[in-house]
PDB file of C-alpha atoms in Angstrom:
ATOM      1  CA  MET I 160       8.528  12.451 -42.780  1.00  0.00           C
ATOM      2  CA  PHE I 161       9.090  13.687 -46.190  1.00  0.00           C
ATOM      3  CA  LEU I 162       9.784  17.109 -47.784  1.00  0.00           C
ATOM      4  CA  ALA I 163       8.648  18.363 -51.080  1.00  0.00           C
ATOM      5  CA  LYS I 164       9.427  21.659 -52.861  1.00  0.00           C
ATOM      6  CA  PRO I 165       6.778  24.295 -52.967  1.00  0.00           C
ATOM      7  CA  ALA I 166       4.036  24.728 -55.605  1.00  0.00           C
ATOM      8  CA  PRO I 167       3.339  28.396 -56.132  1.00  0.00           C
ATOM      9  CA  THR I 168      -0.380  28.084 -56.200  1.00  0.00           C
ATOM     10  CA  LEU I 169      -0.412  26.075 -53.009  1.00  0.00           C
ATOM     11  CA  VAL I 170       1.771  28.590 -51.343  1.00  0.00           C
ATOM     12  CA  ALA I 171      -0.811  31.282 -52.037  1.00  0.00           C
ATOM     13  CA  LEU I 172      -3.531  29.227 -50.572  1.00  0.00           C
ATOM     14  CA  VAL I 173      -1.615  28.353 -47.537  1.00  0.00           C
ATOM     15  CA  LEU I 174      -0.638  31.994 -46.945  1.00  0.00           C
ATOM     16  CA  ALA I 175      -4.304  33.074 -47.442  1.00  0.00           C
ATOM     17  CA  PHE I 176      -5.187  30.288 -44.749  1.00  0.00           C
ATOM     18  CA  ALA I 177      -2.435  31.283 -42.383  1.00  0.00           C
ATOM     19  CA  THR I 178      -3.666  35.061 -42.528  1.00  0.00           C
ATOM     20  CA  THR I 179      -7.247  33.756 -41.754  1.00  0.00           C
ATOM     21  CA  ALA I 180      -5.887  31.740 -38.795  1.00  0.00           C
ATOM     22  CA  LEU I 181      -3.965  34.634 -37.513  1.00  0.00           C
ATOM     23  CA  ALA I 182      -6.793  36.868 -37.562  1.00  0.00           C
ATOM     24  CA  ALA I 183      -8.857  34.428 -35.624  1.00  0.00           C
ATOM     25  CA  GLN I 184      -6.032  33.878 -33.183  1.00  0.00           C
ATOM     26  CA  GLU I 185      -5.631  37.557 -32.543  1.00  0.00           C
ATOM     27  CA  LYS I 186      -9.100  37.943 -31.447  1.00  0.00           C
ATOM     28  CA  ALA I 187      -9.017  34.787 -29.268  1.00  0.00           C
ATOM     29  CA  ALA I 188      -5.674  35.174 -27.565  1.00  0.00           C
ATOM     30  CA  GLU I 189      -2.242  37.003 -27.471  1.00  0.00           C
ATOM     31  CA  LYS I 190       0.271  36.006 -30.145  1.00  0.00           C
ATOM     32  CA  PRO I 191       2.655  33.292 -28.760  1.00  0.00           C
ATOM     33  CA  LYS I 192       6.131  34.168 -28.278  1.00  0.00           C
ATOM     34  CA  GLY I 193       9.255  32.391 -29.156  1.00  0.00           C
ATOM     35  CA  ILE I 194      12.930  32.572 -27.908  1.00  0.00           C
ATOM     36  CA  VAL I 195      15.549  34.137 -29.831  1.00  0.00           C
ATOM     37  CA  GLY I 196      19.126  32.842 -29.277  1.00  0.00           C
ATOM     38  CA  PRO I 197      21.201  32.915 -27.364  1.00  0.00           C
ATOM     39  CA  GLY I 198      18.869  31.262 -24.989  1.00  0.00           C
ATOM     40  CA  LYS I 199      17.410  27.952 -23.714  1.00  0.00           C
ATOM     41  CA  GLY I 200      14.533  26.122 -25.283  1.00  0.00           C
ATOM     42  CA  VAL I 201      12.569  23.760 -22.822  1.00  0.00           C
ATOM     43  CA  MET I 202      10.744  20.911 -24.185  1.00  0.00           C
ATOM     44  CA  LEU I 203       8.378  20.197 -21.289  1.00  0.00           C
ATOM     45  CA  ASP I 204      10.012  18.020 -18.491  1.00  0.00           C
ATOM     46  CA  VAL I 205      11.803  15.905 -21.224  1.00  0.00           C
ATOM     47  CA  GLY I 206      14.595  17.915 -22.639  1.00  0.00           C
ATOM     48  CA  GLN I 207      15.974  21.228 -23.576  1.00  0.00           C
ATOM     49  CA  ILE I 208      18.191  22.736 -26.337  1.00  0.00           C
ATOM     50  CA  GLU I 209      20.533  25.729 -26.351  1.00  0.00           C
ATOM     51  CA  VAL I 210      19.167  28.100 -28.856  1.00  0.00           C
ATOM     52  CA  PRO I 211      22.328  29.549 -30.715  1.00  0.00           C
ATOM     53  CA  VAL I 212      22.562  33.121 -31.929  1.00  0.00           C
ATOM     54  CA  GLY I 213      20.689  33.519 -35.160  1.00  0.00           C
ATOM     55  CA  TYR I 214      17.995  30.816 -34.354  1.00  0.00           C
ATOM     56  CA  GLU I 215      14.522  30.889 -32.916  1.00  0.00           C
ATOM     57  CA  PHE I 216      12.802  28.316 -30.789  1.00  0.00           C
ATOM     58  CA  TYR I 217       9.162  27.701 -30.265  1.00  0.00           C
ATOM     59  CA  ASP I 218       7.502  25.349 -27.707  1.00  0.00           C
ATOM     60  CA  GLY I 219       5.082  22.358 -28.344  1.00  0.00           C
ATOM     61  CA  LYS I 220       1.966  24.474 -28.149  1.00  0.00           C
ATOM     62  CA  THR I 221       3.194  27.074 -30.637  1.00  0.00           C
ATOM     63  CA  THR I 222       4.487  24.225 -32.946  1.00  0.00           C
ATOM     64  CA  ARG I 223       1.084  22.623 -32.926  1.00  0.00           C
ATOM     65  CA  ALA I 224      -0.581  25.684 -33.625  1.00  0.00           C
ATOM     66  CA  PHE I 225       1.673  26.281 -36.681  1.00  0.00           C
ATOM     67  CA  MET I 226       0.848  22.904 -38.176  1.00  0.00           C
ATOM     68  CA  LYS I 227      -2.760  23.429 -37.719  1.00  0.00           C
ATOM     69  CA  ALA I 228      -2.490  26.666 -39.439  1.00  0.00           C
ATOM     70  CA  VAL I 229      -1.097  24.949 -42.577  1.00  0.00           C
ATOM     71  CA  GLY I 230      -3.638  22.143 -42.349  1.00  0.00           C
ATOM     72  CA  GLU I 231      -1.523  19.655 -40.784  1.00  0.00           C
ATOM     73  CA  PRO I 232      -2.806  16.960 -38.250  1.00  0.00           C
ATOM     74  CA  VAL I 233      -0.970  16.973 -35.001  1.00  0.00           C
ATOM     75  CA  SER I 234      -0.075  14.103 -32.633  1.00  0.00           C
ATOM     76  CA  GLY I 235      -0.055  16.017 -29.321  1.00  0.00           C
ATOM     77  CA  GLN I 236       3.476  15.013 -28.761  1.00  0.00           C
ATOM     78  CA  GLU I 237       5.137  17.780 -30.600  1.00  0.00           C
ATOM     79  CA  VAL I 238       7.425  19.590 -27.927  1.00  0.00           C
ATOM     80  CA  GLY I 239       9.328  22.067 -30.029  1.00  0.00           C
ATOM     81  CA  LEU I 240      10.514  23.784 -33.138  1.00  0.00           C
ATOM     82  CA  LEU I 241      13.945  25.244 -34.014  1.00  0.00           C
ATOM     83  CA  MET I 242      14.755  27.432 -36.954  1.00  0.00           C
ATOM     84  CA  PRO I 243      17.345  29.795 -38.075  1.00  0.00           C
ATOM     85  CA  THR I 244      16.133  33.400 -38.506  1.00  0.00           C
ATOM     86  CA  ASN I 245      16.713  33.369 -42.223  1.00  0.00           C
ATOM     87  CA  GLY I 246      14.147  30.494 -42.412  1.00  0.00           C
ATOM     88  CA  ASN I 247      16.117  28.300 -44.581  1.00  0.00           C
ATOM     89  CA  PHE I 248      15.293  25.182 -42.756  1.00  0.00           C
ATOM     90  CA  THR I 249      13.110  23.949 -39.809  1.00  0.00           C
ATOM     91  CA  VAL I 250      13.675  21.245 -37.122  1.00  0.00           C
ATOM     92  CA  PHE I 251      10.702  19.709 -35.507  1.00  0.00           C
ATOM     93  CA  PHE I 252      10.931  17.799 -32.072  1.00  0.00           C
ATOM     94  CA  GLU I 253       8.295  15.319 -30.993  1.00  0.00           C
ATOM     95  CA  PHE I 254       8.846  13.028 -27.950  1.00  0.00           C
ATOM     96  CA  SER I 255       7.443   9.417 -27.888  1.00  0.00           C
ATOM     97  CA  ASP I 256       7.416   8.105 -24.279  1.00  0.00           C
ATOM     98  CA  ILE I 257       7.620   4.509 -25.291  1.00  0.00           C
ATOM     99  CA  GLY I 258      10.152   3.661 -22.829  1.00  0.00           C
ATOM    100  CA  TYR I 259      13.815   2.552 -23.030  1.00  0.00           C
ATOM    101  CA  VAL I 260      14.612   1.318 -26.589  1.00  0.00           C
ATOM    102  CA  LYS I 261      17.266  -1.453 -26.261  1.00  0.00           C
ATOM    103  CA  ASP I 262      19.985  -1.227 -29.066  1.00  0.00           C
ATOM    104  CA  ASP I 263      20.606  -4.951 -29.164  1.00  0.00           C
ATOM    105  CA  ASP I 264      20.157  -4.780 -33.007  1.00  0.00           C
ATOM    106  CA  LYS I 265      22.554  -1.966 -33.788  1.00  0.00           C
ATOM    107  CA  ASP I 266      24.740  -4.299 -35.730  1.00  0.00           C
ATOM    108  CA  LYS I 267      21.874  -5.909 -37.632  1.00  0.00           C
ATOM    109  CA  LEU I 268      20.405  -3.034 -39.412  1.00  0.00           C
ATOM    110  CA  ASP I 269      19.704  -4.333 -42.844  1.00  0.00           C
ATOM    111  CA  ALA I 270      19.186  -1.400 -45.117  1.00  0.00           C
ATOM    112  CA  ASP I 271      17.812  -3.480 -47.983  1.00  0.00           C
ATOM    113  CA  LYS I 272      15.251  -5.219 -45.925  1.00  0.00           C
ATOM    114  CA  LEU I 273      14.205  -2.041 -44.290  1.00  0.00           C
ATOM    115  CA  LEU I 274      13.719  -0.298 -47.505  1.00  0.00           C
ATOM    116  CA  ALA I 275      11.729  -3.197 -48.920  1.00  0.00           C
ATOM    117  CA  SER I 276       9.331  -2.817 -45.987  1.00  0.00           C
ATOM    118  CA  ILE I 277       9.061   0.858 -46.420  1.00  0.00           C
ATOM    119  CA  LYS I 278       8.474   0.315 -50.160  1.00  0.00           C
ATOM    120  CA  ARG I 279       5.522  -2.197 -49.296  1.00  0.00           C
ATOM    121  CA  GLY I 280       4.054   0.313 -47.052  1.00  0.00           C
ATOM    122  CA  ASN I 281       4.318   3.011 -49.546  1.00  0.00           C
ATOM    123  CA  ASP I 282       2.437   0.862 -52.149  1.00  0.00           C
ATOM    124  CA  GLU I 283      -0.525   0.474 -49.765  1.00  0.00           C
ATOM    125  CA  GLY I 284      -0.500   4.200 -49.008  1.00  0.00           C
ATOM    126  CA  ASN I 285      -0.521   5.047 -52.629  1.00  0.00           C
ATOM    127  CA  LYS I 286      -3.949   3.342 -52.757  1.00  0.00           C
ATOM    128  CA  GLU I 287      -5.104   5.780 -50.033  1.00  0.00           C
ATOM    129  CA  ARG I 288      -3.639   8.654 -51.737  1.00  0.00           C
ATOM    130  CA  ALA I 289      -5.466   7.718 -54.999  1.00  0.00           C
ATOM    131  CA  LYS I 290      -8.663   7.565 -53.004  1.00  0.00           C
ATOM    132  CA  ALA I 291      -8.001  11.076 -51.700  1.00  0.00           C
ATOM    133  CA  GLY I 292      -7.275  12.403 -55.227  1.00  0.00           C
ATOM    134  CA  ASN I 293      -3.496  12.898 -54.149  1.00  0.00           C
ATOM    135  CA  PRO I 294      -0.616  12.032 -56.476  1.00  0.00           C
ATOM    136  CA  PRO I 295       1.288   8.778 -55.661  1.00  0.00           C
ATOM    137  CA  LEU I 296       4.592   8.716 -54.032  1.00  0.00           C
ATOM    138  CA  GLU I 297       7.520   6.816 -55.481  1.00  0.00           C
ATOM    139  CA  ILE I 298      10.360   5.640 -53.088  1.00  0.00           C
ATOM    140  CA  ILE I 299      13.630   6.077 -54.772  1.00  0.00           C
ATOM    141  CA  GLY I 300      15.937   4.802 -52.155  1.00  0.00           C
ATOM    142  CA  TRP I 301      18.103   5.819 -49.319  1.00  0.00           C
ATOM    143  CA  GLU I 302      19.587   9.177 -49.290  1.00  0.00           C
ATOM    144  CA  MET I 303      21.345   7.789 -46.222  1.00  0.00           C
ATOM    145  CA  PRO I 304      20.792   4.387 -44.818  1.00  0.00           C
ATOM    146  CA  PRO I 305      20.029   3.921 -40.992  1.00  0.00           C
ATOM    147  CA  ARG I 306      23.284   4.681 -39.188  1.00  0.00           C
ATOM    148  CA  TYR I 307      23.448   4.235 -35.216  1.00  0.00           C
ATOM    149  CA  ASP I 308      26.087   5.976 -32.899  1.00  0.00           C
ATOM    150  CA  ASP I 309      26.445   3.837 -29.790  1.00  0.00           C
ATOM    151  CA  LYS I 310      28.184   6.574 -28.079  1.00  0.00           C
ATOM    152  CA  THR I 311      25.662   9.343 -28.425  1.00  0.00           C
ATOM    153  CA  HIS I 312      22.589   6.914 -28.881  1.00  0.00           C
ATOM    154  CA  ASN I 313      21.351   8.630 -31.925  1.00  0.00           C
ATOM    155  CA  LEU I 314      19.929   6.840 -35.012  1.00  0.00           C
ATOM    156  CA  GLU I 315      19.861   8.773 -38.252  1.00  0.00           C
ATOM    157  CA  TRP I 316      18.463   7.962 -41.819  1.00  0.00           C
ATOM    158  CA  SER I 317      17.332   9.706 -44.867  1.00  0.00           C
ATOM    159  CA  ILE I 318      14.965   8.574 -47.739  1.00  0.00           C
ATOM    160  CA  ARG I 319      14.607  10.177 -51.148  1.00  0.00           C
ATOM    161  CA  ALA I 320      11.189   9.870 -52.931  1.00  0.00           C
ATOM    162  CA  ARG I 321       9.460  11.420 -55.722  1.00  0.00           C
ATOM    163  CA  SER I 322       5.827  12.815 -56.178  1.00  0.00           C
ATOM    164  CA  ALA I 323       4.097  14.769 -58.988  1.00  0.00           C
ATOM    165  CA  GLY I 324       7.499  15.250 -60.588  1.00  0.00           C
ATOM    166  CA  GLU I 325       9.186  16.603 -57.517  1.00  0.00           C
ATOM    167  CA  GLU I 326      12.111  15.263 -55.641  1.00  0.00           C
ATOM    168  CA  ILE I 327      11.066  14.632 -51.804  1.00  0.00           C
ATOM    169  CA  LEU I 328      13.622  14.145 -48.799  1.00  0.00           C
ATOM    170  CA  ASN I 329      13.130  12.749 -45.582  1.00  0.00           C
ATOM    171  CA  TYR I 330      15.946  13.244 -42.915  1.00  0.00           C
ATOM    172  CA  ASN I 331      15.150  11.719 -39.553  1.00  0.00           C
ATOM    173  CA  THR I 332      17.081  11.625 -36.298  1.00  0.00           C
ATOM    174  CA  ARG I 333      16.131   9.667 -33.200  1.00  0.00           C
ATOM    175  CA  LEU I 334      17.657  10.620 -29.693  1.00  0.00           C
ATOM    176  CA  LEU I 335      17.322   7.664 -27.350  1.00  0.00           C
ATOM    177  CA  GLY I 336      16.577   8.479 -23.779  1.00  0.00           C
ATOM    178  CA  ARG I 337      15.711   6.594 -20.512  1.00  0.00           C
ATOM    179  CA  LYS I 338      11.922   7.077 -20.920  1.00  0.00           C
ATOM    180  CA  GLY I 339      11.454   7.282 -24.683  1.00  0.00           C
ATOM    181  CA  VAL I 340      12.784   8.667 -27.933  1.00  0.00           C
ATOM    182  CA  MET I 341      12.968  12.413 -29.133  1.00  0.00           C
ATOM    183  CA  GLU I 342      12.152  12.322 -32.717  1.00  0.00           C
ATOM    184  CA  VAL I 343      13.788  15.000 -34.576  1.00  0.00           C
ATOM    185  CA  VAL I 344      12.911  15.929 -38.265  1.00  0.00           C
ATOM    186  CA  LEU I 345      14.902  18.196 -40.484  1.00  0.00           C
ATOM    187  CA  VAL I 346      12.631  19.951 -43.054  1.00  0.00           C
ATOM    188  CA  VAL I 347      14.972  21.271 -45.908  1.00  0.00           C
ATOM    189  CA  ASP I 348      15.015  21.805 -49.589  1.00  0.00           C
ATOM    190  CA  PRO I 349      16.588  18.537 -50.846  1.00  0.00           C
ATOM    191  CA  GLU I 350      18.987  20.637 -52.869  1.00  0.00           C
ATOM    192  CA  ASN I 351      20.230  22.227 -49.747  1.00  0.00           C
ATOM    193  CA  LEU I 352      20.582  18.988 -47.718  1.00  0.00           C
ATOM    194  CA  GLN I 353      24.409  18.772 -47.783  1.00  0.00           C
ATOM    195  CA  THR I 354      25.123  22.448 -46.991  1.00  0.00           C
ATOM    196  CA  THR I 355      22.368  22.307 -44.220  1.00  0.00           C
ATOM    197  CA  LEU I 356      23.596  19.034 -42.506  1.00  0.00           C
ATOM    198  CA  PRO I 357      26.616  20.607 -40.642  1.00  0.00           C
ATOM    199  CA  LEU I 358      24.469  23.432 -39.399  1.00  0.00           C
ATOM    200  CA  PHE I 359      21.825  21.127 -38.149  1.00  0.00           C
ATOM    201  CA  ARG I 360      24.131  18.658 -36.617  1.00  0.00           C
ATOM    202  CA  GLN I 361      25.893  21.467 -34.903  1.00  0.00           C
ATOM    203  CA  ALA I 362      22.655  22.967 -33.552  1.00  0.00           C
ATOM    204  CA  LEU I 363      21.626  19.500 -32.391  1.00  0.00           C
ATOM    205  CA  THR I 364      24.754  19.256 -30.142  1.00  0.00           C
ATOM    206  CA  GLY I 365      22.854  21.682 -27.851  1.00  0.00           C
ATOM    207  CA  TYR I 366      20.112  19.236 -27.213  1.00  0.00           C
ATOM    208  CA  ARG I 367      20.135  17.575 -23.691  1.00  0.00           C
ATOM    209  CA  PHE I 368      17.800  15.207 -21.960  1.00  0.00           C
ATOM    210  CA  GLN I 369      16.709  16.542 -18.559  1.00  0.00           C
ATOM    211  CA  GLY I 370      18.500  15.197 -15.491  1.00  0.00           C
ATOM    212  CA  GLY I 371      17.538  11.554 -14.795  1.00  0.00           C
ATOM    213  CA  GLN I 372      16.254  10.934 -18.386  1.00  0.00           C
ATOM    214  CA  THR I 373      19.483  10.156 -20.308  1.00  0.00           C
ATOM    215  CA  TYR I 374      19.901   6.711 -21.930  1.00  0.00           C
ATOM    216  CA  ALA I 375      22.830   6.092 -19.651  1.00  0.00           C
ATOM    217  CA  GLU I 376      20.611   6.551 -16.641  1.00  0.00           C
ATOM    218  CA  TYR I 377      18.417   3.588 -17.311  1.00  0.00           C
ATOM    219  CA  ARG I 378      17.729   1.440 -14.260  1.00  0.00           C
ATOM    220  CA  SER I 379      16.300  -1.969 -13.805  1.00  0.00           C
ATOM    221  CA  GLY I 380      12.690  -1.822 -13.573  1.00  0.00           C
ATOM    222  CA  ASP I 381      12.167   1.064 -15.988  1.00  0.00           C
ATOM    223  CA  LYS I 382       9.828   0.757 -18.841  1.00  0.00           C
ATOM    224  CA  VAL I 383      11.282  -1.022 -21.889  1.00  0.00           C
ATOM    225  CA  ALA I 384       9.951  -0.388 -25.440  1.00  0.00           C
ATOM    226  CA  LYS I 385       8.633  -3.540 -27.110  1.00  0.00           C
ATOM    227  CA  TYR I 386      10.950  -2.842 -30.270  1.00  0.00           C
ATOM    228  CA  GLY I 387      14.367  -2.015 -31.359  1.00  0.00           C
ATOM    229  CA  LEU I 388      16.213   0.372 -33.697  1.00  0.00           C
ATOM    230  CA  ALA I 389      14.917  -1.244 -36.774  1.00  0.00           C
ATOM    231  CA  ALA I 390      11.402  -0.700 -35.817  1.00  0.00           C
ATOM    232  CA  LEU I 391      11.961   3.011 -35.329  1.00  0.00           C
ATOM    233  CA  VAL I 392      12.855   3.229 -38.907  1.00  0.00           C
ATOM    234  CA  VAL I 393       9.900   1.474 -40.397  1.00  0.00           C
ATOM    235  CA  GLY I 394       7.274   2.864 -38.111  1.00  0.00           C
ATOM    236  CA  GLY I 395       7.879   2.661 -34.415  1.00  0.00           C
ATOM    237  CA  ALA I 396       4.985   2.182 -32.089  1.00  0.00           C
ATOM    238  CA  ALA I 397       2.839  -0.019 -34.411  1.00  0.00           C
ATOM    239  CA  VAL I 398       5.688  -2.615 -34.633  1.00  0.00           C
ATOM    240  CA  GLY I 399       5.551  -2.995 -30.898  1.00  0.00           C
ATOM    241  CA  ALA I 400       1.741  -3.743 -31.196  1.00  0.00           C
ATOM    242  CA  ALA I 401       2.520  -6.926 -32.890  1.00  0.00           C
ATOM    243  CA  LYS I 402      -1.027  -8.072 -32.847  1.00  0.00           C
ATOM    244  CA  LEU I 403      -2.013  -5.410 -35.230  1.00  0.00           C
ATOM    245  CA  GLY I 404       0.306  -6.857 -37.956  1.00  0.00           C
ATOM    246  CA  LEU I 405       2.325  -5.326 -40.738  1.00  0.00           C
ATOM    247  CA  PHE I 406      -0.227  -2.878 -42.047  1.00  0.00           C
ATOM    248  CA  ALA I 407      -0.557  -1.137 -38.751  1.00  0.00           C
ATOM    249  CA  THR I 408       3.139  -0.652 -38.766  1.00  0.00           C
ATOM    250  CA  LEU I 409       2.889   0.755 -42.223  1.00  0.00           C
ATOM    251  CA  ALA I 410       0.147   2.956 -41.346  1.00  0.00           C
ATOM    252  CA  VAL I 411       2.315   4.824 -38.850  1.00  0.00           C
ATOM    253  CA  PHE I 412       5.066   5.137 -41.246  1.00  0.00           C
ATOM    254  CA  LEU I 413       2.677   6.715 -43.965  1.00  0.00           C
ATOM    255  CA  LYS I 414       1.086   8.999 -41.369  1.00  0.00           C
ATOM    256  CA  LYS I 415       4.368  10.382 -40.616  1.00  0.00           C
ATOM    257  CA  ALA I 416       5.520  10.333 -44.210  1.00  0.00           C
ATOM    258  CA  TRP I 417       2.480  12.187 -45.530  1.00  0.00           C
ATOM    259  CA  LYS I 418       2.529  14.763 -42.742  1.00  0.00           C
ATOM    260  CA  LEU I 419       5.742  16.457 -43.869  1.00  0.00           C
ATOM    261  CA  VAL I 420       4.622  16.237 -47.689  1.00  0.00           C
ATOM    262  CA  VAL I 421       2.003  18.897 -46.847  1.00  0.00           C
ATOM    263  CA  LEU I 422       4.262  21.000 -44.770  1.00  0.00           C
ATOM    264  CA  ALA I 423       6.941  20.766 -47.494  1.00  0.00           C
ATOM    265  CA  ILE I 424       4.509  21.622 -50.255  1.00  0.00           C
ATOM    266  CA  ALA I 425       3.562  24.726 -48.367  1.00  0.00           C
ATOM    267  CA  GLY I 426       7.280  25.430 -48.443  1.00  0.00           C
ATOM    268  CA  ILE I 427       6.764  28.722 -46.514  1.00  0.00           C
ATOM    269  CA  ALA I 428       7.658  27.999 -42.733  1.00  0.00           C
ATOM    270  CA  ALA I 429       9.492  31.198 -42.340  1.00  0.00           C
ATOM    271  CA  ALA I 430       6.784  33.306 -43.945  1.00  0.00           C
ATOM    272  CA  VAL I 431       4.006  31.720 -42.132  1.00  0.00           C
ATOM    273  CA  LYS I 432       5.810  32.146 -38.839  1.00  0.00           C
ATOM    274  CA  LYS I 433       6.279  35.908 -39.342  1.00  0.00           C
ATOM    275  CA  LEU I 434       2.490  36.173 -40.061  1.00  0.00           C
ATOM    276  CA  PHE I 435       1.394  33.644 -37.245  1.00  0.00           C
ATOM    277  CA  TRP I 436       3.907  33.931 -34.415  1.00  0.00           C
ATOM    278  CA  GLY I 437       4.250  37.561 -34.081  1.00  0.00           C
ATOM    279  CA  ARG I 438       6.769  38.747 -31.717  1.00  0.00           C
ATOM    280  CA  THR I 439       9.651  36.596 -30.224  1.00  0.00           C
ATOM    281  CA  THR I 440      11.556  37.278 -27.133  1.00  0.00           C
ATOM    282  CA  ARG I 441      15.202  37.048 -26.381  1.00  0.00           C
ATOM    283  CA  ALA I 442      16.075  34.705 -23.427  1.00  0.00           C
ATOM    284  CA  GLU I 443      18.134  36.121 -20.493  1.00  0.00           C
TER     285      GLU I 443
END
């Protein structure tokens, strides 16, 4: 997923769209409520996160409503959204129930080869962007090459790109569990990444898989993913479906990449939240 800095005209359009969405929602249902920390954010039966003081959490249903309000497609796998009350960054959570991902290739993550695959996929994606009248996306390189922690079973990587003269940043974390992978995406202005990372990582220490679903609780006979760590970086599920070939893998990568470009161009997560969410509640 990628992040771009906001364009003023698009901000105005998205705000107008969000206001319209809010009016429609108010007629249809009560505004959704989030949790203001300190509290606990529950992500279905998969995981939970301790919501620190100064942060707010919204469940998967509300996260999908937000994404739809800014014109974004949803996967149906969204399980939560965490952001500080000052709105400087946003963290999206999405769970992929692909099974237990073996980390046998943890010492074989070839950053150069992975980046080459991503660039090939991006070249194909630019053809589709051109057809849709969108500007091309240029992959500059790794902001941080893939890095796996075999103690926490977390995989991290970040890619820097450029589109329409703006720098775009993608920061991904994958939390491996017994039944699948929690996909965590940090949305932040590229200029603020280094100052935000310590806050993001500290907040993420409060995440836990529900009992029986941690990576260490794997048991013989459990569902095992058809691919490893490298595949998570270049596209995930499509790699497992080998019969679909390379371009299927690239399509998944591009879908995720384009998804956050739009969110980032909107650049107003906090503003839309205040319009769209309404009240939040303090967890007991």
